[in-house]
């Protein structure tokens, strides 16, 4: 036993704590018992040991040498350990020669039986006595408190605290997640009970915050993490969310919002008003700058292989800004008038509107713009480069590649074997879908910006690949897939049997020719459908498509199939050709088919057709067009520099860079993928261009290309309540005229286009049209802005994160969200605000003034199904709203309450005033709000059913407007936040204070304080008071400049340490190092936080912890046991 | 309109049964009774509230105050159609419907409901049939009910009766389980095992109730 | 999946049409159901009024029998009558919640040489149709869509309150979804779950009749052609007292009140007779699109 201050003379002091302890514990008996314990020289009791006279008892005994160690048996150490340590110190002993036995929380309050209580008290005292005998003198460590302060939450609490602290000359960081500070209070009109204007009180404070030199305001920012910086201070990581507007430059002029075409419901107006995608919550916002809401790339744009910004031009069309729409289109697409007609539009497949009724006709809208500006020009390159690049094939892949390269300043030269440019566009697609002049125009535009196209120049004959490779900086092969697949059935070579592409090419290049009356088209792809429709236009009377699967499996675009059927094309499903009948003279006369049935899915994921044996049947016909797919004509290239190919006869390329096995030679489009849609060919061209550019600049060709090509967006959009409005069909020429090659669809008119465009749901919110940038004189807008991470060090933190309102939808009986004239209190609050959506007018959805209004109290409060606590403010704000409604509309106002709760200065008087104003008060919780009318005068009204519990009758009260006094709830992410800041949540999920009376704004985490509604529902008065209290706590900390830490740090008994190093990695604060000279662990006391991990882990018991040495703990246990 | 003399001037504590609330609260989940804040949601929600002599809220208040006689004599408890609307809406999660059932049971035990009062009679008839046969036969039940309460009703319901007969919805053949013995064992056992629990009292009273015919 | 079926007393009596249509509809959907052998009265609400504990005991016997008959790990017992559904579910709930009830019932069962291992899952046909079979599947099997028929789905009280977890207690949707899947139009009305008067119709008609009247009046007002119910008592009260209502309130109250399973059957192409339509006192009108397959 350590003899640091002579033989132990222990004084035991038993506290009555009034009757708290005395009522259960037999004090005299306990004191008697204490006297019998070893080393105990004095045992006394007193009514309140914590009082001055109580402490004096202890100090006297110490001073007069009767006692040198102290045990106080009273309340929890949380309450008075500090008090008695101080007393011990003032008595002239080291404060750690003291120990506390908790006989209140642990005994008298929780033990029913008095005898048991007394016995337990004895046991605890016995334990304390044995323990304290082994206490040693310890010194408290002082750690400096960093003078900087972090305040989280820019509502009235945060603002108030920030100003107080800043005024005292301390540096404050105020972090707010919204674009402006002000919180809920900024939404209010008047404040109870004085009915003074919220803005008049708040806005000056807000501007002060902005202006104050000691306050660093970080709006639109969130705290990412809080880590210990040293023993006492914090390292805080803050994410500054991208505003896409430079806060320091923006003047808040608002021109951007004027031109912004995207309108969304305003959060600040609780959805009663609207705002733009680039917005400022309200005119007095601080900081007075704008922010762009971006949800992310819209699904349509993400799904598009070339990421055409559809939402952008659609929104602009909806606003009649057609020229601007064209600019947006040309940003990513040099062939819009072609895509607008024949693109298979994956964008519409992913269009969110499709989940509501029908997707938008996105290509149709693009075509509308290109039709509107038939002579638009492509952007000309801004720089020039010497390199020439050879492109083989002038299909969409080749053209796109050429365009992209040209924009980068290169000089692309396209080699085309056919007499016309355009590849499959010109030879494979019939002109009634894609008029020739449209293609010609697009190609001329490309020529105009300096792209050279050599037609009738087949590579492999006119010039070899090898020559290209030598004469050009790089080569891109995009020869498409033009060789027909064969049916491989007898008779395929008979006259009258055509390949689909061969047929289309002939019609496209030489014009229509007679096929005979009955034509069969084999296949189910887009080309097959084109062939069928073309056959009709060649004069065939009866055209039938023969497909071996069913309609569901047809690869062709459903809209095209529909169109074909409209024009009279017949469909024959589940049939496959077996033999083509006829002879050299007659040519083909009939087709023998087999019936098929669908079997297990094949490689393509579609059910594989299986022939039904013996199901043969014969279709007579004059011509057969076989359109079952094509392969690239690689052979035509002649010698091929040893380019690798696949078993399907396509080129083998790196799928990220499209580079072939020959450096500098790239390939893409159908000749790599096999027959595919136009937009994917263009994608390949673009991809190749990017690779070639990097190749020529010796850059990494693979880096950062993940987001190229189609992908699905992660976010989901709430489409509930979207009024149904199906797609507006695009006008087309009447059926009778669909026997010529006249274009079928005539395109949208302005009116139709605008109407169709208005169906867009603004998935991305900001549509990236970039109009705002064009009007911003300050040049503040930056679409490339990224979130920034900022690190700060602070010594204290105040959490003032506020509350959220109860979601009234959770109580369906009150009809919120069902009946339009049921509002939440905050919605009406906005209406009463002269700066609000209705300019201070209280009206119903249809604009009428309400004649009768019912205010329902306790919505979501005092209800064990939702929140069992009282939200404290609802009664009063209901009174306030009642007054304002009556004042502004003269309506009869009914308050339905359970109990009126109006405690607080001048609140009762406010209630009196409302009573006198003639507002109706009905004591009874509303059972139901319904539109079920039982009498004529209830017709068309909302009926409130409730028992008037004072009169004792059940009443039905018809009103025009219902106001739900929704309660206050913790923020949705309160739990996440409290983890971040190492604090806890109490009942109801609000942040827990250290002690409701002794430490109402402290938390259990040193240096972290709470203020306002995040600690529990409270009104502005109490919030401001708490903010002041929190500020005072912080200031007193900073001015003292240091905190004393429990000296409960760990230490190593070197003689015992085996140097096993177990403890070193375990220490969460890396306070343990290895002393290699001595071969033992060493603990840096400055870093140790006294968590005890190493003590528990040490196999040899060398690691010990002050205040918790093994001996002390064993003695305590012994003490308890010895008595039991 | 009552005679003014008959209006009670005071309710003296001595007239009340202060054991009553505790007894009632001894039903499963019954303690919730004391959590009532008299908000009246139950009364407002109740589709029959307007027909009741005391609203459900009052019944709870009166029970808690020990107004045993008024509560057990009230129409309210017999008007409860067990639609549970109040129970799901109650902000204090009081099982009001079950609480009404408890009071019905007590009224029957004490035999304090009005003689020939149909609701109680129906319950009783139902009880006996099922006890005997394990199943009830609606047709017979109804006839017995009318016989016991207001025989004339049978006539003004005759037309409906005929319609039902015609559509084969009113067969007089008595339904019954095969294993009647098992039903008997089961129900006797319930009486028997009610030794020490709260239903003990209730069991005996019900038994008495059965003997004492209405 | 195989289900046990608990008819309860009413489905053998005044609401035979319910039993017929439930069985026929399930058959048409290819779902097999076995009637619980030697089932007894569920312990219905009226019984509760006399001796709750005996009600639990009776319900428990049915549950015990279900385990015996089915033998699978979690037998599912379908109870179409909302009274039975409630009592059986309530018994389950009380056996869970209150040990004293649990002890007593186990004792009683033992005396009757029965044992209940708490494995049975009591469910309403609506629950099975929506959550097991699914509306898409049902829609796929529709042969005579109920084109142009305006249905007021009436859930009544006890299938949604207080123990049912398969639908919203205040604003249930399952029956409406089902009806829409059958091609019918559903009227949105606020009395979906308002009490019909229950057994009061028989005992205190002066109270019962007005309650049912309020329901039908509102259904008519909202343009319903037919009221679909899921409870024998609701159907009886709403259908059989229409004359009384008309007489008492001096206005014509006439609207067919059918079991939702009858409409389901019709849409699936089951004959009217097999659905017990001929037992209706107020016959179903022929509606546009010809909803009535001829037997």
PDB file of N, CA, C and O in Angstrom, chain A residues 586-637:
ATOM      1  N   UNK A 586     -39.426 -19.044-114.550  1.00  0.00           N
ATOM      2  CA  UNK A 586     -40.503 -18.310-113.872  1.00  0.00           C
ATOM      3  C   UNK A 586     -39.934 -17.398-112.787  1.00  0.00           C
ATOM      4  O   UNK A 586     -40.592 -16.470-112.333  1.00  0.00           O
ATOM      5  N   UNK A 587     -38.682 -17.719-112.395  1.00  0.00           N
ATOM      6  CA  UNK A 587     -38.200 -17.025-111.188  1.00  0.00           C
ATOM      7  C   UNK A 587     -38.922 -17.601-109.982  1.00  0.00           C
ATOM      8  O   UNK A 587     -39.599 -18.638-110.065  1.00  0.00           O
ATOM      9  N   UNK A 588     -38.808 -16.919-108.869  1.00  0.00           N
ATOM     10  CA  UNK A 588     -39.419 -17.437-107.641  1.00  0.00           C
ATOM     11  C   UNK A 588     -40.939 -17.427-107.766  1.00  0.00           C
ATOM     12  O   UNK A 588     -41.527 -16.504-108.336  1.00  0.00           O
ATOM     13  N   UNK A 589     -41.571 -18.504-107.280  1.00  0.00           N
ATOM     14  CA  UNK A 589     -43.041 -18.579-107.351  1.00  0.00           C
ATOM     15  C   UNK A 589     -43.660 -18.742-105.966  1.00  0.00           C
ATOM     16  O   UNK A 589     -44.805 -18.369-105.750  1.00  0.00           O
ATOM     17  N   UNK A 590     -42.919 -19.325-105.075  1.00  0.00           N
ATOM     18  CA  UNK A 590     -43.493 -19.526-103.738  1.00  0.00           C
ATOM     19  C   UNK A 590     -42.386 -19.794-102.724  1.00  0.00           C
ATOM     20  O   UNK A 590     -41.240 -20.036-103.084  1.00  0.00           O
ATOM     21  N   UNK A 591     -42.787 -19.741-101.460  1.00  0.00           N
ATOM     22  CA  UNK A 591     -41.852 -20.025-100.367  1.00  0.00           C
ATOM     23  C   UNK A 591     -42.459 -21.104 -99.483  1.00  0.00           C
ATOM     24  O   UNK A 591     -43.620 -21.000 -99.071  1.00  0.00           O
ATOM     25  N   UNK A 592     -41.678 -22.161 -99.238  1.00  0.00           N
ATOM     26  CA  UNK A 592     -42.170 -23.184 -98.300  1.00  0.00           C
ATOM     27  C   UNK A 592     -41.625 -22.854 -96.922  1.00  0.00           C
ATOM     28  O   UNK A 592     -40.418 -22.621 -96.769  1.00  0.00           O
ATOM     29  N   UNK A 593     -42.544 -22.796 -95.964  1.00  0.00           N
ATOM     30  CA  UNK A 593     -42.132 -22.404 -94.601  1.00  0.00           C
ATOM     31  C   UNK A 593     -42.391 -23.518 -93.606  1.00  0.00           C
ATOM     32  O   UNK A 593     -43.170 -24.438 -93.860  1.00  0.00           O
ATOM     33  N   UNK A 594     -41.770 -23.407 -92.492  1.00  0.00           N
ATOM     34  CA  UNK A 594     -42.007 -24.288 -91.346  1.00  0.00           C
ATOM     35  C   UNK A 594     -42.606 -23.452 -90.230  1.00  0.00           C
ATOM     36  O   UNK A 594     -42.152 -22.325 -89.988  1.00  0.00           O
ATOM     37  N   UNK A 595     -43.619 -24.002 -89.547  1.00  0.00           N
ATOM     38  CA  UNK A 595     -44.116 -23.323 -88.350  1.00  0.00           C
ATOM     39  C   UNK A 595     -43.068 -23.475 -87.250  1.00  0.00           C
ATOM     40  O   UNK A 595     -42.379 -24.491 -87.163  1.00  0.00           O
ATOM     41  N   UNK A 596     -42.942 -22.444 -86.408  1.00  0.00           N
ATOM     42  CA  UNK A 596     -41.970 -22.491 -85.308  1.00  0.00           C
ATOM     43  C   UNK A 596     -42.700 -22.351 -83.979  1.00  0.00           C
ATOM     44  O   UNK A 596     -43.840 -21.881 -83.918  1.00  0.00           O
ATOM     45  N   UNK A 597     -42.002 -22.757 -82.907  1.00  0.00           N
ATOM     46  CA  UNK A 597     -42.517 -22.409 -81.563  1.00  0.00           C
ATOM     47  C   UNK A 597     -41.339 -21.860 -80.761  1.00  0.00           C
ATOM     48  O   UNK A 597     -40.178 -22.119 -81.088  1.00  0.00           O
ATOM     49  N   UNK A 598     -41.663 -21.086 -79.738  1.00  0.00           N
ATOM     50  CA  UNK A 598     -40.592 -20.446 -78.958  1.00  0.00           C
ATOM     51  C   UNK A 598     -40.052 -21.419 -77.906  1.00  0.00           C
ATOM     52  O   UNK A 598     -40.821 -22.085 -77.218  1.00  0.00           O
ATOM     53  N   UNK A 599     -38.724 -21.496 -77.830  1.00  0.00           N
ATOM     54  CA  UNK A 599     -38.102 -22.383 -76.851  1.00  0.00           C
ATOM     55  C   UNK A 599     -37.339 -21.596 -75.806  1.00  0.00           C
ATOM     56  O   UNK A 599     -37.639 -20.433 -75.536  1.00  0.00           O
ATOM     57  N   UNK A 600     -36.328 -22.237 -75.247  1.00  0.00           N
ATOM     58  CA  UNK A 600     -35.525 -21.599 -74.188  1.00  0.00           C
ATOM     59  C   UNK A 600     -34.764 -20.404 -74.770  1.00  0.00           C
ATOM     60  O   UNK A 600     -34.456 -20.387 -75.960  1.00  0.00           O
ATOM     61  N   UNK A 601     -34.486 -19.389 -73.951  1.00  0.00           N
ATOM     62  CA  UNK A 601     -33.739 -18.222 -74.439  1.00  0.00           C
ATOM     63  C   UNK A 601     -32.381 -18.615 -75.014  1.00  0.00           C
ATOM     64  O   UNK A 601     -31.730 -19.521 -74.499  1.00  0.00           O
ATOM     65  N   UNK A 602     -31.990 -17.946 -76.084  1.00  0.00           N
ATOM     66  CA  UNK A 602     -30.681 -18.232 -76.691  1.00  0.00           C
ATOM     67  C   UNK A 602     -29.655 -17.187 -76.232  1.00  0.00           C
ATOM     68  O   UNK A 602     -29.927 -16.399 -75.305  1.00  0.00           O
ATOM     69  N   UNK A 603     -28.527 -17.134 -76.895  1.00  0.00           N
ATOM     70  CA  UNK A 603     -27.441 -16.210 -76.510  1.00  0.00           C
ATOM     71  C   UNK A 603     -27.954 -14.764 -76.454  1.00  0.00           C
ATOM     72  O   UNK A 603     -27.620 -14.002 -75.559  1.00  0.00           O
ATOM     73  N   UNK A 604     -28.820 -14.409 -77.396  1.00  0.00           N
ATOM     74  CA  UNK A 604     -29.303 -13.015 -77.458  1.00  0.00           C
ATOM     75  C   UNK A 604     -30.309 -12.720 -76.339  1.00  0.00           C
ATOM     76  O   UNK A 604     -30.846 -11.625 -76.264  1.00  0.00           O
ATOM     77  N   UNK A 605     -30.621 -13.748 -75.533  1.00  0.00           N
ATOM     78  CA  UNK A 605     -31.572 -13.535 -74.439  1.00  0.00           C
ATOM     79  C   UNK A 605     -33.011 -13.684 -74.891  1.00  0.00           C
ATOM     80  O   UNK A 605     -33.925 -13.768 -74.096  1.00  0.00           O
ATOM     81  N   UNK A 606     -33.226 -13.747 -76.214  1.00  0.00           N
ATOM     82  CA  UNK A 606     -34.594 -13.931 -76.718  1.00  0.00           C
ATOM     83  C   UNK A 606     -34.877 -15.424 -76.835  1.00  0.00           C
ATOM     84  O   UNK A 606     -33.949 -16.208 -77.066  1.00  0.00           O
ATOM     85  N   UNK A 607     -36.156 -15.830 -76.667  1.00  0.00           N
ATOM     86  CA  UNK A 607     -36.464 -17.262 -76.806  1.00  0.00           C
ATOM     87  C   UNK A 607     -36.088 -17.766 -78.193  1.00  0.00           C
ATOM     88  O   UNK A 607     -36.382 -17.112 -79.192  1.00  0.00           O
ATOM     89  N   UNK A 608     -35.419 -18.897 -78.241  1.00  0.00           N
ATOM     90  CA  UNK A 608     -34.966 -19.438 -79.523  1.00  0.00           C
ATOM     91  C   UNK A 608     -36.129 -20.123 -80.221  1.00  0.00           C
ATOM     92  O   UNK A 608     -36.867 -20.885 -79.610  1.00  0.00           O
ATOM     93  N   UNK A 609     -36.341 -19.804 -81.521  1.00  0.00           N
ATOM     94  CA  UNK A 609     -37.417 -20.475 -82.257  1.00  0.00           C
ATOM     95  C   UNK A 609     -37.047 -21.929 -82.570  1.00  0.00           C
ATOM     96  O   UNK A 609     -35.892 -22.205 -82.927  1.00  0.00           O
ATOM     97  N   UNK A 610     -38.014 -22.819 -82.378  1.00  0.00           N
ATOM     98  CA  UNK A 610     -37.764 -24.232 -82.697  1.00  0.00           C
ATOM     99  C   UNK A 610     -38.786 -24.682 -83.732  1.00  0.00           C
ATOM    100  O   UNK A 610     -39.978 -24.427 -83.575  1.00  0.00           O
ATOM    101  N   UNK A 611     -38.308 -25.354 -84.834  1.00  0.00           N
ATOM    102  CA  UNK A 611     -39.247 -25.807 -85.875  1.00  0.00           C
ATOM    103  C   UNK A 611     -40.194 -26.873 -85.340  1.00  0.00           C
ATOM    104  O   UNK A 611     -39.809 -27.690 -84.501  1.00  0.00           O
ATOM    105  N   UNK A 612     -41.441 -26.797 -85.796  1.00  0.00           N
ATOM    106  CA  UNK A 612     -42.407 -27.856 -85.463  1.00  0.00           C
ATOM    107  C   UNK A 612     -42.393 -28.848 -86.618  1.00  0.00           C
ATOM    108  O   UNK A 612     -42.794 -28.493 -87.743  1.00  0.00           O
ATOM    109  N   UNK A 613     -41.895 -30.062 -86.400  1.00  0.00           N
ATOM    110  CA  UNK A 613     -41.755 -31.033 -87.502  1.00  0.00           C
ATOM    111  C   UNK A 613     -43.092 -31.266 -88.199  1.00  0.00           C
ATOM    112  O   UNK A 613     -44.146 -31.282 -87.546  1.00  0.00           O
ATOM    113  N   UNK A 614     -43.028 -31.360 -89.501  1.00  0.00           N
ATOM    114  CA  UNK A 614     -44.227 -31.686 -90.286  1.00  0.00           C
ATOM    115  C   UNK A 614     -45.202 -30.540 -90.403  1.00  0.00           C
ATOM    116  O   UNK A 614     -46.345 -30.732 -90.791  1.00  0.00           O
ATOM    117  N   UNK A 615     -44.760 -29.322 -90.051  1.00  0.00           N
ATOM    118  CA  UNK A 615     -45.704 -28.191 -90.076  1.00  0.00           C
ATOM    119  C   UNK A 615     -45.527 -27.366 -91.343  1.00  0.00           C
ATOM    120  O   UNK A 615     -45.901 -26.198 -91.384  1.00  0.00           O
ATOM    121  N   UNK A 616     -44.925 -27.961 -92.383  1.00  0.00           N
ATOM    122  CA  UNK A 616     -44.642 -27.204 -93.597  1.00  0.00           C
ATOM    123  C   UNK A 616     -45.909 -26.607 -94.200  1.00  0.00           C
ATOM    124  O   UNK A 616     -46.988 -27.196 -94.096  1.00  0.00           O
ATOM    125  N   UNK A 617     -45.776 -25.403 -94.774  1.00  0.00           N
ATOM    126  CA  UNK A 617     -46.860 -24.800 -95.562  1.00  0.00           C
ATOM    127  C   UNK A 617     -46.228 -23.896 -96.607  1.00  0.00           C
ATOM    128  O   UNK A 617     -45.056 -23.541 -96.497  1.00  0.00           O
ATOM    129  N   UNK A 618     -47.016 -23.534 -97.614  1.00  0.00           N
ATOM    130  CA  UNK A 618     -46.443 -22.832 -98.761  1.00  0.00           C
ATOM    131  C   UNK A 618     -47.118 -21.478 -98.961  1.00  0.00           C
ATOM    132  O   UNK A 618     -48.339 -21.369 -98.842  1.00  0.00           O
ATOM    133  N   UNK A 619     -46.311 -20.447 -99.204  1.00  0.00           N
ATOM    134  CA  UNK A 619     -46.819 -19.109 -99.520  1.00  0.00           C
ATOM    135  C   UNK A 619     -46.394 -18.786-100.944  1.00  0.00           C
ATOM    136  O   UNK A 619     -45.194 -18.790-101.243  1.00  0.00           O
ATOM    137  N   UNK A 620     -47.374 -18.529-101.802  1.00  0.00           N
ATOM    138  CA  UNK A 620     -46.955 -18.189-103.164  1.00  0.00           C
ATOM    139  C   UNK A 620     -46.594 -16.713-103.213  1.00  0.00           C
ATOM    140  O   UNK A 620     -47.114 -15.911-102.432  1.00  0.00           O
ATOM    141  N   UNK A 621     -45.641 -16.360-104.096  1.00  0.00           N
ATOM    142  CA  UNK A 621     -45.174 -14.971-104.156  1.00  0.00           C
ATOM    143  C   UNK A 621     -44.446 -14.718-105.466  1.00  0.00           C
ATOM    144  O   UNK A 621     -44.078 -15.652-106.186  1.00  0.00           O
ATOM    145  N   UNK A 622     -44.242 -13.414-105.753  1.00  0.00           N
ATOM    146  CA  UNK A 622     -43.521 -13.050-106.980  1.00  0.00           C
ATOM    147  C   UNK A 622     -42.093 -12.639-106.669  1.00  0.00           C
ATOM    148  O   UNK A 622     -41.244 -12.621-107.545  1.00  0.00           O
ATOM    149  N   UNK A 623     -41.847 -12.240-105.438  1.00  0.00           N
ATOM    150  CA  UNK A 623     -40.484 -11.850-105.073  1.00  0.00           C
ATOM    151  C   UNK A 623     -40.270 -12.077-103.574  1.00  0.00           C
ATOM    152  O   UNK A 623     -41.223 -12.063-102.804  1.00  0.00           O
ATOM    153  N   UNK A 624     -39.029 -12.340-103.231  1.00  0.00           N
ATOM    154  CA  UNK A 624     -38.673 -12.523-101.827  1.00  0.00           C
ATOM    155  C   UNK A 624     -37.490 -11.613-101.517  1.00  0.00           C
ATOM    156  O   UNK A 624     -36.512 -11.571-102.264  1.00  0.00           O
ATOM    157  N   UNK A 625     -37.630 -10.861-100.410  1.00  0.00           N
ATOM    158  CA  UNK A 625     -36.527  -9.987 -99.998  1.00  0.00           C
ATOM    159  C   UNK A 625     -35.987 -10.522 -98.678  1.00  0.00           C
ATOM    160  O   UNK A 625     -36.712 -10.585 -97.686  1.00  0.00           O
ATOM    161  N   UNK A 626     -34.734 -10.953 -98.688  1.00  0.00           N
ATOM    162  CA  UNK A 626     -34.139 -11.578 -97.498  1.00  0.00           C
ATOM    163  C   UNK A 626     -33.337 -10.526 -96.733  1.00  0.00           C
ATOM    164  O   UNK A 626     -32.344 -10.009 -97.257  1.00  0.00           O
ATOM    165  N   UNK A 627     -33.840 -10.188 -95.558  1.00  0.00           N
ATOM    166  CA  UNK A 627     -33.169  -9.138 -94.781  1.00  0.00           C
ATOM    167  C   UNK A 627     -32.891  -9.656 -93.383  1.00  0.00           C
ATOM    168  O   UNK A 627     -33.611  -9.346 -92.441  1.00  0.00           O
ATOM    169  N   UNK A 628     -31.904 -10.521 -93.270  1.00  0.00           N
ATOM    170  CA  UNK A 628     -31.661 -11.158 -91.964  1.00  0.00           C
ATOM    171  C   UNK A 628     -30.304 -10.749 -91.416  1.00  0.00           C
ATOM    172  O   UNK A 628     -29.693 -11.465 -90.644  1.00  0.00           O
ATOM    173  N   UNK A 629     -29.831  -9.575 -91.837  1.00  0.00           N
ATOM    174  CA  UNK A 629     -28.598  -9.066 -91.255  1.00  0.00           C
ATOM    175  C   UNK A 629     -27.475  -8.982 -92.270  1.00  0.00           C
ATOM    176  O   UNK A 629     -27.554  -9.551 -93.359  1.00  0.00           O
ATOM    177  N   UNK A 630     -26.434  -8.220 -91.923  1.00  0.00           N
ATOM    178  CA  UNK A 630     -25.321  -8.025 -92.831  1.00  0.00           C
ATOM    179  C   UNK A 630     -24.008  -8.195 -92.079  1.00  0.00           C
ATOM    180  O   UNK A 630     -23.970  -8.149 -90.859  1.00  0.00           O
ATOM    181  N   UNK A 631     -22.942  -8.391 -92.820  1.00  0.00           N
ATOM    182  CA  UNK A 631     -21.591  -8.444 -92.255  1.00  0.00           C
ATOM    183  C   UNK A 631     -20.711  -7.472 -93.038  1.00  0.00           C
ATOM    184  O   UNK A 631     -21.010  -7.149 -94.189  1.00  0.00           O
ATOM    185  N   UNK A 632     -19.627  -7.008 -92.400  1.00  0.00           N
ATOM    186  CA  UNK A 632     -18.741  -6.084 -93.097  1.00  0.00           C
ATOM    187  C   UNK A 632     -18.087  -6.745 -94.315  1.00  0.00           C
ATOM    188  O   UNK A 632     -17.860  -7.947 -94.326  1.00  0.00           O
ATOM    189  N   UNK A 633     -17.809  -5.942 -95.317  1.00  0.00           N
ATOM    190  CA  UNK A 633     -17.148  -6.449 -96.531  1.00  0.00           C
ATOM    191  C   UNK A 633     -15.644  -6.219 -96.402  1.00  0.00           C
ATOM    192  O   UNK A 633     -15.064  -5.370 -97.081  1.00  0.00           O
ATOM    193  N   UNK A 634     -15.054  -6.953 -95.459  1.00  0.00           N
ATOM    194  CA  UNK A 634     -13.636  -6.726 -95.168  1.00  0.00           C
ATOM    195  C   UNK A 634     -12.775  -7.058 -96.389  1.00  0.00           C
ATOM    196  O   UNK A 634     -11.813  -6.365 -96.713  1.00  0.00           O
ATOM    197  N   UNK A 635     -13.204  -8.089 -97.087  1.00  0.00           N
ATOM    198  CA  UNK A 635     -12.418  -8.546 -98.244  1.00  0.00           C
ATOM    199  C   UNK A 635     -12.147  -7.376 -99.203  1.00  0.00           C
ATOM    200  O   UNK A 635     -11.068  -7.236 -99.757  1.00  0.00           O
ATOM    201  N   UNK A 636     -13.130  -6.484 -99.330  1.00  0.00           N
ATOM    202  CA  UNK A 636     -13.013  -5.400-100.317  1.00  0.00           C
ATOM    203  C   UNK A 636     -11.791  -4.519-100.072  1.00  0.00           C
ATOM    204  O   UNK A 636     -11.318  -3.834-100.949  1.00  0.00           O
ATOM    205  N   UNK A 637     -11.291  -4.561 -98.819  1.00  0.00           N
ATOM    206  CA  UNK A 637     -10.147  -3.690 -98.510  1.00  0.00           C
ATOM    207  C   UNK A 637      -8.848  -4.222 -99.098  1.00  0.00           C
ATOM    208  O   UNK A 637      -7.808  -3.586 -99.027  1.00  0.00           O
TER     209      UNK A 637
END
